[in-house]
Coordinates of C-alpha atoms in Angstrom, one line a residue:
Chain F
X1 CA -31.6 -35.3 -27.2
X2 CA -32.7 -33.2 -24.2
X3 CA -30.1 -31.4 -22.1
X4 CA -30.6 -30.8 -18.4
X5 CA -30.7 -27.1 -18.9
X6 CA -33.8 -27.5 -21.1
X7 CA -35.7 -28.4 -17.9
X8 CA -35.0 -24.9 -16.4
X9 CA -38.0 -23.5 -18.3
X10 CA -40.2 -25.9 -16.4
X11 CA -38.7 -26.4 -12.9
X12 CA -36.7 -23.2 -12.6
X13 CA -33.0 -22.5 -12.9
X14 CA -32.5 -22.8 -9.2
X15 CA -33.6 -26.4 -9.2
X16 CA -31.2 -27.2 -12.0
X17 CA -28.4 -25.3 -10.2
X18 CA -29.1 -27.5 -7.1
X19 CA -28.7 -30.6 -9.2
X20 CA -25.3 -29.4 -10.4
X21 CA -24.3 -28.7 -6.7
X22 CA -25.2 -32.2 -5.7
X23 CA -23.7 -33.8 -8.8
X24 CA -20.5 -32.0 -8.1
X25 CA -20.2 -34.0 -4.8
X26 CA -20.1 -37.2 -6.8
X27 CA -17.1 -36.2 -8.9
X28 CA -14.7 -39.2 -9.1
X29 CA -17.3 -41.8 -8.5
X30 CA -18.1 -44.2 -11.3
X31 CA -21.7 -45.6 -11.4
X32 CA -22.8 -48.6 -13.4
X33 CA -26.5 -49.3 -14.0
X34 CA -27.5 -52.9 -14.8
X35 CA -30.9 -54.2 -16.0
X36 CA -32.1 -56.8 -18.3
X37 CA -33.0 -55.0 -21.5
X38 CA -32.0 -51.9 -23.5
X39 CA -35.5 -51.2 -24.9
X40 CA -39.1 -52.0 -24.1
X41 CA -40.6 -51.7 -20.7
X42 CA -40.7 -48.9 -18.1
X43 CA -37.2 -49.5 -16.7
X44 CA -35.4 -49.2 -20.0
X45 CA -37.5 -46.1 -20.8
X46 CA -36.7 -44.3 -17.6
X47 CA -33.0 -45.2 -17.9
X48 CA -32.8 -44.1 -21.5
X49 CA -34.1 -40.7 -20.4
X50 CA -32.2 -40.3 -17.1
X51 CA -28.7 -41.5 -18.0
X52 CA -28.0 -38.8 -20.7
X53 CA -29.3 -36.1 -18.3
X54 CA -27.0 -37.5 -15.5
X55 CA -24.1 -37.5 -17.9
X56 CA -25.0 -33.9 -18.8
X57 CA -24.7 -33.1 -15.1
X58 CA -21.1 -34.4 -15.2
X59 CA -21.6 -37.8 -13.7
X60 CA -19.6 -40.8 -14.8
X61 CA -22.5 -43.1 -15.3
X62 CA -22.9 -46.1 -17.5
X63 CA -25.6 -48.6 -18.3
X64 CA -25.2 -52.3 -19.2
X65 CA -27.6 -55.2 -19.8
X66 CA -27.5 -58.8 -18.8
X67 CA -26.7 -61.3 -21.5
X68 CA -29.4 -63.9 -21.2
X69 CA -31.6 -66.2 -23.2
X70 CA -35.4 -66.9 -23.4
X71 CA -35.2 -69.7 -20.8
X72 CA -33.8 -67.2 -18.3
X73 CA -36.5 -64.6 -19.1
X74 CA -39.3 -67.2 -18.8
X75 CA -38.0 -67.8 -15.3
X76 CA -37.8 -64.1 -14.4
X77 CA -41.3 -63.6 -15.8
X78 CA -42.5 -66.1 -13.2
X79 CA -40.5 -64.3 -10.5
X80 CA -42.1 -61.0 -11.6
X81 CA -45.6 -62.6 -11.4
X82 CA -44.9 -64.0 -7.9
X83 CA -43.9 -60.5 -6.7
X84 CA -47.3 -59.3 -7.9
X85 CA -48.8 -62.0 -5.7
X86 CA -49.7 -64.6 -8.3
X87 CA -49.2 -68.3 -7.4
X88 CA -46.5 -69.6 -9.7
X89 CA -44.3 -72.7 -9.5
X90 CA -40.6 -72.2 -9.8
X91 CA -38.6 -75.4 -9.4
X92 CA -35.0 -76.0 -8.2
X93 CA -33.7 -76.4 -11.7
X94 CA -35.1 -73.0 -12.7
X95 CA -33.6 -71.3 -9.6
X96 CA -30.3 -72.9 -10.5
X97 CA -30.5 -71.7 -14.0
X98 CA -31.3 -68.1 -12.8
X99 CA -28.2 -68.2 -10.6
X100 CA -26.0 -69.7 -13.4
X101 CA -26.9 -66.9 -15.8
X102 CA -26.1 -64.3 -13.2
X103 CA -22.8 -65.9 -12.4
X104 CA -21.9 -66.2 -16.0
X105 CA -22.5 -62.4 -16.4
X106 CA -20.3 -61.4 -13.5
X107 CA -17.0 -61.4 -15.4
X108 CA -18.5 -60.0 -18.6
X109 CA -20.6 -57.2 -17.2
X110 CA -19.1 -55.8 -14.0
X111 CA -16.6 -53.0 -14.7
X112 CA -14.4 -50.8 -12.4
X113 CA -17.4 -48.8 -11.0
X114 CA -17.6 -47.6 -7.4
X115 CA -21.3 -48.0 -7.3
X116 CA -23.3 -50.8 -9.0
X117 CA -27.0 -50.0 -9.4
X118 CA -29.0 -53.1 -10.1
X119 CA -32.6 -52.7 -11.5
X120 CA -35.3 -55.3 -10.8
X121 CA -34.9 -59.0 -9.9
X122 CA -33.2 -60.3 -13.1
X123 CA -29.6 -59.2 -12.3
X124 CA -30.1 -59.3 -8.5
X125 CA -27.7 -62.2 -8.0
X126 CA -24.7 -60.4 -9.6
X127 CA -23.8 -59.1 -6.2
X128 CA -20.6 -60.5 -4.8
X129 CA -19.3 -58.5 -1.9
X130 CA -16.4 -60.9 -1.3
X131 CA -15.0 -60.6 -4.7
X132 CA -15.8 -56.9 -5.3
X133 CA -14.4 -55.3 -2.2
X134 CA -15.0 -51.6 -2.0
X135 CA -17.9 -51.5 -4.4
X136 CA -21.2 -50.2 -3.2
X137 CA -24.3 -52.1 -4.3
X138 CA -27.8 -50.7 -4.7
X139 CA -31.0 -52.6 -5.7
X140 CA -33.9 -50.8 -7.3
X141 CA -37.2 -52.6 -7.3
X142 CA -39.5 -51.1 -10.0
X143 CA -42.4 -53.6 -9.6
X144 CA -45.3 -53.7 -7.2
X145 CA -43.9 -55.5 -4.2
X146 CA -46.9 -55.2 -1.8
X147 CA -47.8 -58.9 -1.6
X148 CA -44.9 -61.1 -2.9
X149 CA -45.2 -64.8 -2.7
X150 CA -43.3 -66.0 0.3
X151 CA -41.0 -68.6 -1.4
X152 CA -39.9 -66.2 -4.1
X153 CA -39.5 -63.4 -1.5
X154 CA -37.3 -65.6 0.6
X155 CA -35.1 -66.5 -2.4
X156 CA -34.7 -62.8 -3.3
X157 CA -34.2 -61.6 0.3
X158 CA -31.0 -63.6 0.6
X159 CA -29.6 -61.3 -2.1
X160 CA -31.3 -58.1 -1.1
X161 CA -29.8 -58.1 2.3
X162 CA -26.3 -58.1 0.9
X163 CA -27.0 -54.7 -0.8
X164 CA -26.2 -51.4 0.9
X165 CA -29.7 -50.2 0.2
X166 CA -32.9 -51.3 -1.5
X167 CA -35.0 -48.7 -3.4
X168 CA -38.8 -49.0 -3.6
X169 CA -41.5 -46.8 -5.4
X170 CA -44.2 -46.8 -2.6
X171 CA -44.2 -47.1 1.2
X172 CA -46.3 -50.3 1.1
X173 CA -43.4 -52.1 -0.6
X174 CA -41.1 -51.8 2.4
X175 CA -40.2 -55.0 4.4
X176 CA -38.2 -56.0 7.4
X177 CA -34.8 -56.0 5.9
X178 CA -31.2 -55.8 7.1
X179 CA -30.3 -53.1 4.6
X180 CA -31.6 -49.5 4.3
X181 CA -34.7 -49.0 2.3
X182 CA -35.2 -45.8 0.3
X183 CA -38.4 -44.4 -1.2
X184 CA -38.0 -43.0 -4.7
X185 CA -41.3 -42.4 -6.6
X186 CA -41.3 -42.7 -10.3
X187 CA -41.6 -39.6 -12.4
X188 CA -42.7 -38.2 -15.7
X189 CA -40.7 -36.4 -18.3
X190 CA -42.4 -33.1 -19.1
X191 CA -40.5 -32.7 -22.3
X192 CA -41.3 -36.1 -23.8
X193 CA -43.9 -36.6 -26.5
X194 CA -46.4 -38.0 -24.0
X195 CA -46.2 -34.8 -21.8
X196 CA -45.0 -31.8 -23.8
X197 CA -47.2 -28.9 -24.7
X198 CA -49.2 -29.4 -27.9
X199 CA -50.5 -26.9 -30.4
X200 CA -54.3 -26.8 -30.7
X201 CA -54.0 -28.1 -34.3
X202 CA -52.2 -31.2 -33.1
X203 CA -55.0 -31.9 -30.6
X204 CA -57.7 -31.2 -33.2
X205 CA -56.0 -33.5 -35.7
X206 CA -56.2 -36.5 -33.3
X207 CA -59.8 -35.8 -32.4
X208 CA -60.7 -35.5 -36.1
X209 CA -58.9 -38.8 -36.8
X210 CA -61.1 -40.7 -34.4
X211 CA -64.3 -38.7 -35.0
X212 CA -64.4 -37.3 -31.5
X213 CA -66.6 -34.1 -31.0
X214 CA -64.4 -31.3 -29.4
X215 CA -67.6 -29.5 -28.3
X216 CA -69.1 -32.2 -26.2
X217 CA -67.6 -33.1 -22.8
X218 CA -65.0 -35.9 -23.0
X219 CA -64.3 -38.4 -20.2
X220 CA -61.1 -40.3 -20.7
X221 CA -59.3 -43.3 -19.2
X222 CA -55.8 -44.1 -20.6
X223 CA -54.6 -47.5 -19.6
X224 CA -53.9 -50.9 -21.0
X225 CA -56.9 -53.2 -21.5
X226 CA -56.6 -55.2 -18.3
X227 CA -59.3 -56.2 -15.8
X228 CA -57.3 -54.5 -13.0
X229 CA -57.8 -51.1 -14.8
X230 CA -61.6 -51.8 -14.7
X231 CA -62.5 -50.5 -18.2
X232 CA -65.9 -52.1 -17.8
X233 CA -66.5 -50.2 -14.6
X234 CA -65.5 -47.0 -16.4
X235 CA -68.2 -47.7 -19.1
X236 CA -70.7 -48.3 -16.3
X237 CA -69.8 -44.9 -14.6
X238 CA -70.1 -43.2 -18.0
X239 CA -73.6 -44.7 -18.5
X240 CA -74.7 -43.3 -15.1
X241 CA -73.5 -39.9 -16.2
X242 CA -74.9 -40.1 -19.7
X243 CA -78.5 -40.3 -18.4
X244 CA -78.1 -36.6 -17.4
X245 CA -75.2 -35.2 -19.4
X246 CA -74.6 -35.6 -23.1
X247 CA -70.9 -36.6 -23.1
X248 CA -68.4 -38.9 -24.7
X249 CA -66.1 -41.6 -23.3
X250 CA -62.6 -42.5 -24.6
X251 CA -61.0 -45.7 -23.4
X252 CA -57.5 -45.7 -24.9
X253 CA -54.4 -47.7 -24.3
X254 CA -52.1 -50.5 -25.3
X255 CA -51.3 -53.9 -24.1
X256 CA -50.1 -56.6 -26.4
X257 CA -52.9 -57.8 -28.7
X258 CA -51.5 -61.3 -28.6
X259 CA -51.8 -61.3 -24.8
X260 CA -55.0 -63.4 -24.2
X261 CA -56.2 -61.2 -21.4
X262 CA -55.8 -57.9 -23.4
X263 CA -57.7 -59.4 -26.3
X264 CA -60.5 -60.6 -24.0
X265 CA -60.9 -57.4 -22.1
X266 CA -60.7 -55.3 -25.3
X267 CA -63.4 -57.5 -26.8
X268 CA -65.7 -57.1 -23.8
X269 CA -65.2 -53.3 -23.8
X270 CA -65.9 -53.1 -27.6
X271 CA -69.1 -55.2 -27.1
X272 CA -70.3 -53.0 -24.4
X273 CA -69.5 -49.9 -26.4
X274 CA -70.8 -51.1 -29.8
X275 CA -74.3 -49.6 -29.3
X276 CA -73.1 -46.2 -28.3
X277 CA -71.5 -44.0 -30.9
X278 CA -70.1 -41.7 -28.1
X279 CA -67.9 -44.4 -26.7
X280 CA -64.5 -44.7 -28.3
X281 CA -62.5 -47.8 -27.6
X282 CA -59.0 -47.2 -29.0
X283 CA -56.4 -49.9 -28.9
X284 CA -53.2 -47.9 -29.6
X285 CA -49.8 -49.1 -30.5
X286 CA -47.0 -48.6 -27.9
X287 CA -45.5 -45.6 -29.8
X288 CA -48.7 -43.6 -29.7
X289 CA -47.3 -41.1 -27.1
X290 CA -48.4 -37.9 -29.1
X291 CA -51.9 -39.3 -29.6
X292 CA -52.3 -40.1 -25.9
X293 CA -51.0 -36.6 -25.0
X294 CA -53.6 -35.1 -27.4
X295 CA -56.5 -37.2 -26.0
X296 CA -55.6 -36.3 -22.5
X297 CA -55.4 -32.6 -23.3
X298 CA -58.7 -32.7 -25.1
X299 CA -60.5 -34.3 -22.1
X300 CA -62.9 -32.6 -19.7
X301 CA -62.3 -35.2 -17.0
X302 CA -59.7 -38.0 -16.8
X303 CA -60.3 -41.2 -14.9
X304 CA -58.0 -43.9 -13.5
X305 CA -60.5 -46.3 -12.1
X306 CA -58.0 -49.1 -11.3
X307 CA -58.8 -52.0 -8.9
X308 CA -55.1 -52.5 -8.2
X309 CA -52.2 -50.2 -9.1
X310 CA -48.4 -50.1 -8.6
X311 CA -47.9 -46.4 -8.8
X312 CA -50.3 -45.3 -11.5
X313 CA -48.1 -42.8 -13.3
X314 CA -51.0 -42.1 -15.8
X315 CA -52.5 -40.0 -13.0
X316 CA -49.4 -37.8 -12.9
X317 CA -49.5 -37.5 -16.7
X318 CA -53.1 -36.3 -16.5
X319 CA -52.5 -33.9 -13.6
X320 CA -49.5 -32.4 -15.5
X321 CA -52.0 -31.4 -18.2
X322 CA -54.0 -29.5 -15.6
X323 CA -56.9 -31.9 -15.9
X324 CA -59.3 -32.8 -13.1
X325 CA -58.7 -36.4 -12.3
X326 CA -61.0 -38.9 -10.6
X327 CA -59.1 -42.0 -9.5
X328 CA -59.4 -45.0 -7.3
X329 CA -57.7 -44.7 -3.9
X330 CA -55.3 -47.7 -4.6
X331 CA -51.5 -48.3 -4.8
X332 CA -49.6 -45.1 -5.3
X333 CA -52.5 -43.0 -6.4
X334 CA -53.2 -41.3 -3.0
X335 CA -49.6 -40.1 -3.1
X336 CA -50.5 -38.2 -6.3
X337 CA -53.9 -36.9 -5.3
X338 CA -55.0 -35.1 -2.1
X339 CA -58.8 -35.7 -2.2
X340 CA -60.7 -32.6 -3.2
X341 CA -57.5 -30.5 -3.4
X342 CA -55.6 -31.9 -6.4
X343 CA -58.2 -34.4 -7.7
X344 CA -60.9 -36.8 -6.5
X345 CA -60.4 -40.2 -4.9
X346 CA -63.2 -42.7 -5.2
X347 CA -64.0 -46.3 -4.3
X348 CA -67.0 -47.2 -6.4
X349 CA -68.6 -47.0 -9.9
X350 CA -71.4 -44.9 -8.5
X351 CA -69.0 -42.5 -6.7
X352 CA -67.0 -42.1 -9.8
X353 CA -70.2 -41.2 -11.8
X354 CA -71.3 -38.7 -9.1
X355 CA -67.9 -36.9 -9.3
X356 CA -67.8 -36.9 -13.1
X357 CA -71.2 -35.1 -13.1
X358 CA -70.0 -32.6 -10.4
X359 CA -66.8 -31.8 -12.3
X360 CA -68.4 -31.4 -15.7
X361 CA -71.1 -29.1 -14.2
X362 CA -68.7 -27.1 -12.0
X363 CA -65.9 -26.2 -14.4
X364 CA -64.4 -23.6 -12.1
X365 CA -64.0 -26.2 -9.3
X366 CA -62.6 -28.7 -11.8
X367 CA -60.1 -26.1 -13.0
X368 CA -58.9 -25.5 -9.5
X369 CA -58.3 -29.2 -9.0
X370 CA -56.4 -29.3 -12.2
X371 CA -54.3 -26.3 -11.3
X372 CA -53.4 -27.7 -7.9
X373 CA -52.7 -31.1 -9.5
X374 CA -50.2 -29.6 -11.9
X375 CA -48.4 -27.8 -9.2
X376 CA -48.2 -31.0 -7.1
X377 CA -46.7 -32.9 -10.0
X378 CA -44.3 -30.1 -10.8
X379 CA -43.1 -30.2 -7.2
X380 CA -42.9 -33.9 -6.7
X381 CA -43.1 -36.1 -9.8
X382 CA -40.9 -34.7 -12.5
X383 CA -37.8 -36.4 -13.9
X384 CA -35.6 -33.8 -12.3
X385 CA -36.8 -34.8 -8.8
X386 CA -36.1 -38.4 -9.6
X387 CA -32.5 -37.5 -10.8
X388 CA -32.1 -35.6 -7.5
X389 CA -33.2 -38.6 -5.5
X390 CA -30.8 -40.8 -7.4
X391 CA -27.9 -38.4 -6.7
X392 CA -28.8 -38.4 -3.0
X393 CA -29.0 -42.2 -3.0
X394 CA -25.4 -42.4 -4.3
X395 CA -24.2 -39.8 -1.8
X396 CA -25.9 -41.5 1.1
X397 CA -23.6 -44.5 0.5
X398 CA -20.7 -42.4 1.8
X399 CA -22.5 -40.4 4.5
X400 CA -24.1 -42.3 7.4
X401 CA -25.7 -39.7 9.7
X402 CA -29.2 -38.3 9.5
X403 CA -28.0 -34.8 8.8
X404 CA -25.2 -34.4 6.2
X405 CA -23.6 -31.1 5.6
X406 CA -22.1 -31.1 2.1
X407 CA -20.6 -27.7 2.5
Chain T
X1 CA -22.8 -6.9 9.5
X2 CA -22.3 -10.6 9.1
X3 CA -23.6 -11.8 5.7
X4 CA -26.5 -14.1 5.7
X5 CA -25.4 -17.2 3.7
X6 CA -28.4 -18.9 2.2
X7 CA -28.2 -22.6 2.4
X8 CA -30.6 -25.3 1.2
X9 CA -31.4 -28.8 2.0
X10 CA -32.7 -31.8 0.1
X11 CA -34.2 -34.8 1.8
X12 CA -33.9 -38.5 1.1
X13 CA -36.9 -40.5 2.3
X14 CA -36.1 -43.7 4.1
X15 CA -38.6 -46.5 4.6
X16 CA -38.4 -48.1 8.0
X17 CA -40.3 -51.3 7.2
X18 CA -42.5 -50.7 10.3
X19 CA -46.3 -50.4 9.9
X20 CA -49.4 -50.0 12.1
X21 CA -52.9 -51.3 11.3
X22 CA -54.6 -49.8 14.4
X23 CA -54.2 -47.1 17.0
X24 CA -52.5 -49.3 19.5
X25 CA -49.8 -50.2 17.0
X26 CA -49.4 -46.6 15.9
X27 CA -48.9 -45.6 19.6
X28 CA -46.2 -48.3 20.1
X29 CA -44.2 -47.1 17.1
X30 CA -44.7 -43.4 17.9
X31 CA -43.1 -44.1 21.3
X32 CA -40.0 -45.8 19.8
X33 CA -39.3 -44.5 16.3
X34 CA -36.5 -42.0 15.7
X35 CA -37.1 -38.3 16.1
X36 CA -36.3 -37.9 12.4
X37 CA -39.3 -40.1 11.7
X38 CA -41.6 -38.0 13.9
X39 CA -40.3 -34.9 12.2
X40 CA -40.8 -36.4 8.8
X41 CA -44.4 -37.4 9.4
X42 CA -45.3 -33.9 10.8
X43 CA -43.5 -31.8 8.2
X44 CA -43.7 -33.8 4.9
X45 CA -47.0 -32.2 3.9
X46 CA -45.6 -28.7 4.1
X47 CA -43.2 -29.2 1.3
X48 CA -45.4 -31.6 -0.8
X49 CA -48.2 -29.0 -0.9
X50 CA -46.4 -25.7 -1.2
X51 CA -49.2 -23.8 -2.8
X52 CA -52.2 -24.9 -0.9
X53 CA -53.0 -26.3 2.6
X54 CA -54.4 -29.8 2.7
X55 CA -57.0 -30.6 5.4
X56 CA -54.7 -32.7 7.5
X57 CA -51.3 -31.1 8.3
X58 CA -49.6 -34.2 9.4
X59 CA -49.5 -37.9 8.4
X60 CA -50.8 -39.1 11.8
X61 CA -54.0 -37.1 11.7
X62 CA -54.6 -37.9 8.0
X63 CA -54.3 -41.7 8.7
X64 CA -56.3 -41.7 11.9
X65 CA -59.1 -39.8 10.2
X66 CA -59.2 -41.4 6.7
X67 CA -58.0 -45.0 7.4
X68 CA -59.3 -45.5 11.0
X69 CA -62.3 -43.3 10.7
X70 CA -61.6 -41.6 14.0
X71 CA -62.5 -38.1 13.0
X72 CA -62.5 -36.6 16.5
X73 CA -59.1 -37.9 17.4
X74 CA -57.8 -37.0 13.9
X75 CA -58.9 -33.4 14.5
X76 CA -57.2 -33.2 17.9
X77 CA -53.9 -34.5 16.4
X78 CA -54.3 -32.1 13.5
X79 CA -54.8 -29.2 15.9
X80 CA -51.6 -29.7 17.9
X81 CA -50.0 -26.3 17.9
X82 CA -46.7 -27.3 16.2
X83 CA -45.4 -23.7 16.4
X84 CA -45.2 -24.0 20.2
X85 CA -42.7 -26.9 20.0
X86 CA -39.0 -26.3 19.8
X87 CA -38.1 -29.9 20.4
X88 CA -39.3 -33.0 18.5
X89 CA -39.2 -35.1 21.7
X90 CA -41.8 -32.7 23.3
X91 CA -43.9 -33.1 20.2
X92 CA -43.6 -36.9 20.3
X93 CA -44.7 -36.8 24.0
X94 CA -47.7 -34.7 23.1
X95 CA -48.9 -37.2 20.5
X96 CA -48.3 -40.1 22.9
X97 CA -50.3 -38.3 25.6
X98 CA -53.3 -37.6 23.3
X99 CA -53.5 -41.1 21.9
X100 CA -53.0 -42.7 25.3
X101 CA -55.9 -40.7 26.7
X102 CA -58.1 -41.6 23.7
X103 CA -57.3 -45.3 24.2
X104 CA -58.2 -45.1 27.9
X105 CA -61.6 -43.6 27.0
X106 CA -62.4 -45.8 23.9
X107 CA -62.0 -49.5 24.2
X108 CA -63.4 -51.0 21.0
X109 CA -61.1 -49.9 18.2
X110 CA -60.9 -51.4 14.8
X111 CA -58.1 -52.2 12.3
X112 CA -57.8 -50.3 9.1
X113 CA -58.7 -52.1 5.9
X114 CA -55.8 -54.2 4.5
X115 CA -53.6 -52.1 2.3
X116 CA -54.2 -48.9 4.2
X117 CA -51.7 -49.5 7.0
X118 CA -49.6 -46.6 8.3
X119 CA -46.0 -47.0 7.0
X120 CA -43.3 -45.4 9.1
X121 CA -40.7 -43.4 7.2
X122 CA -37.9 -41.1 8.0
X123 CA -35.7 -38.6 6.2
X124 CA -32.0 -37.9 5.8
X125 CA -31.2 -34.3 5.3
X126 CA -28.4 -33.1 3.0
X127 CA -27.4 -29.5 3.5
X128 CA -25.8 -27.4 0.7
X129 CA -24.6 -23.9 0.3
X130 CA -26.3 -21.8 -2.4
X131 CA -24.7 -18.9 -4.3
X132 CA -27.0 -16.4 -2.5
X133 CA -25.6 -14.1 0.2
X134 CA -27.0 -11.0 1.8
X135 CA -24.9 -8.2 3.1
X136 CA -27.7 -5.8 3.9
X137 CA -31.5 -5.8 4.1
X138 CA -32.0 -5.0 0.5
X139 CA -29.8 -8.0 -0.6
X140 CA -31.7 -10.1 1.9
X141 CA -35.0 -9.2 0.4
X142 CA -33.8 -9.9 -3.2
X143 CA -32.4 -13.2 -2.2
X144 CA -35.6 -14.2 -0.4
X145 CA -37.4 -13.6 -3.7
X146 CA -35.0 -15.8 -5.6
X147 CA -34.1 -18.8 -3.4
X148 CA -35.8 -22.1 -3.9
X149 CA -38.6 -23.1 -1.7
X150 CA -36.3 -25.8 -0.2
X151 CA -33.9 -23.1 0.9
X152 CA -36.7 -21.0 2.4
X153 CA -38.0 -24.1 4.2
X154 CA -34.6 -25.0 5.5
X155 CA -34.1 -21.6 7.2
X156 CA -37.7 -21.3 8.5
X157 CA -38.5 -24.8 9.7
X158 CA -35.4 -27.0 9.9
X159 CA -33.4 -24.4 11.8
X160 CA -35.8 -24.1 14.6
X161 CA -36.9 -27.7 15.3
X162 CA -34.6 -30.2 13.5
X163 CA -31.4 -28.3 14.0
X164 CA -32.7 -27.2 17.5
X165 CA -31.7 -23.5 17.1
X166 CA -34.9 -22.5 18.9
X167 CA -35.7 -19.9 16.3
X168 CA -35.8 -19.5 12.5
X169 CA -32.6 -18.3 10.9
X170 CA -34.2 -15.2 9.3
X171 CA -35.4 -13.8 12.6
X172 CA -32.1 -14.4 14.3
X173 CA -30.0 -12.7 11.6
X174 CA -32.3 -9.7 11.4
X175 CA -32.3 -9.3 15.2
X176 CA -28.5 -9.7 15.3
X177 CA -28.1 -7.0 12.7
X178 CA -30.2 -4.1 13.9
X179 CA -33.6 -5.1 12.7
X180 CA -35.0 -6.4 16.0
X181 CA -38.6 -5.4 15.4
X182 CA -38.6 -7.0 11.9
X183 CA -37.0 -10.2 13.3
X184 CA -39.6 -10.4 16.0
X185 CA -42.5 -9.9 13.6
X186 CA -41.2 -12.9 11.6
X187 CA -40.7 -15.0 14.6
X188 CA -44.3 -14.4 15.7
X189 CA -45.7 -15.7 12.4
X190 CA -47.0 -19.2 12.8
X191 CA -45.5 -20.9 9.7
X192 CA -47.6 -24.0 10.1
X193 CA -50.8 -22.1 9.3
X194 CA -49.4 -20.8 5.9
X195 CA -48.5 -22.4 2.7
X196 CA -44.8 -22.1 2.0
X197 CA -45.3 -19.7 -0.9
X198 CA -47.9 -17.7 1.2
X199 CA -45.4 -17.5 4.1
X200 CA -42.6 -16.3 1.8
X201 CA -44.9 -13.6 0.4
X202 CA -45.8 -12.5 3.9
X203 CA -42.2 -12.1 5.0
X204 CA -41.4 -10.2 1.8
X205 CA -44.3 -7.9 2.5
X206 CA -43.1 -7.3 6.1
X207 CA -39.6 -6.3 4.8
X208 CA -41.0 -4.1 2.1
X209 CA -43.3 -2.3 4.5
X210 CA -40.4 -1.9 6.9
X211 CA -38.3 -0.3 4.1
X212 CA -41.1 2.1 3.2
X213 CA -41.3 3.5 6.7

């Protein structure tokens, strides 16, 4: 298990010292995180990494999960889809069941904490200001909230407004709300298998496993097989480049193979790629973090040609590896890339192809983009920054003014 | 000599839930949002890009140029001499004046494409003491090399405009402690035309050259 001091080598001792200074101001406060699952999914992953580090900083922080059945999770899946803007039908009985499960969990789950930090919509209705006088409540929304369906939004809003603050990942998710809204971007863990430094032999091993030529330029997109990630557009861009430059394309990622959409998109990509031995379509299991790391590090140029995106953390992962990244200007991607400084933002298949050619043929410029990108991520999107944001979030519950002198 | 106590600050970014899709809406909000929000949108870039200078030094000029396509206006907003302003309200008035004039001269203005609206934000500042203290010029130089970029930023930028001290903390301390010329040299530096690391290096060089005399 990683300790907070292990991150000094990456962010500097001063940043870690600052974390200790802030954490010290939260002495005596007990914090309880609540979400819907202990494993699987991005929320559980980030909590499992952050909570040990916060404990290591001396915080009294815990993590509990809702006790719920499949019927409940089928309803919350519908709520999740509605927040993404999909038209779904949730009836009164389902809303009632959602509330019933939350109510039944109140006595079981809530402890004597000073701050309750609720993650995502599943446990949102646990809040009970009348019963839990003195507790501070925070709601963290980890999902894309840019175009929620009105009826589901109205249902959730009745709970959100009872919280002291709501936390979102991107500015576009903010709404007119009675409570404060805080921006906390997601982050990557530089010491995880997906992002840690690799030995050359580890990278070569993965290239050899898939028959990828290390001496020929490699264009890579890492993402699940989903139309919104536009893997077919990536193949089209590659073909426009291939007319002039002998290169290879890697499309690698996960997505449940029993998900009908994943299977369909994967098949389409495989069909398009079948006649070209330089296209590698790799459907990887979810634990393939080291392989993804190696593929990114072996790449000449990395793409994230999404049509829609929540935050797009794969961009940060690529920038962290000092790679030149060409990505669509959607969702949270422009927060990660300043066009022509720390990467390239594009809008079309043709524009993506144009920039791939430029970056392969101008390695010095590509290197500069990668260097700037890594510094930008180091400064803004590492797990230590997210921990700091969480600490400030907790402190802000007890300090109202715009300027707070903590002494 | 009073010691210089290095402090630092960390920001929490607050979303105000207000947005603009065209220049008129931007102007309405610029007139009424908090001064902390104006400060946030004109200073955020400095800390996000500490090693290099992006083309647009503030969020307003970036959005006006890239999302509204108004390159000329974007350039005028980008070129506002931030260094000359000691007060956020005066800076707000300057932006209002520029945009109002532009709107008078240009009648047909379009909305940005959906999804590219300007989202107003603000920041809450938490100030903390650091273990670094300087009792003389040599200490000061050593600390300057070691402090975090956030501490450096706090004393150079926040002190002058957000905390309304009228001058950066480094210049004031140097002047108060017998290094008037050095203090003035630092206060003449336009910090908005440097990257943060570049600015730190320049101040370190000024002090080192002063010591060599």
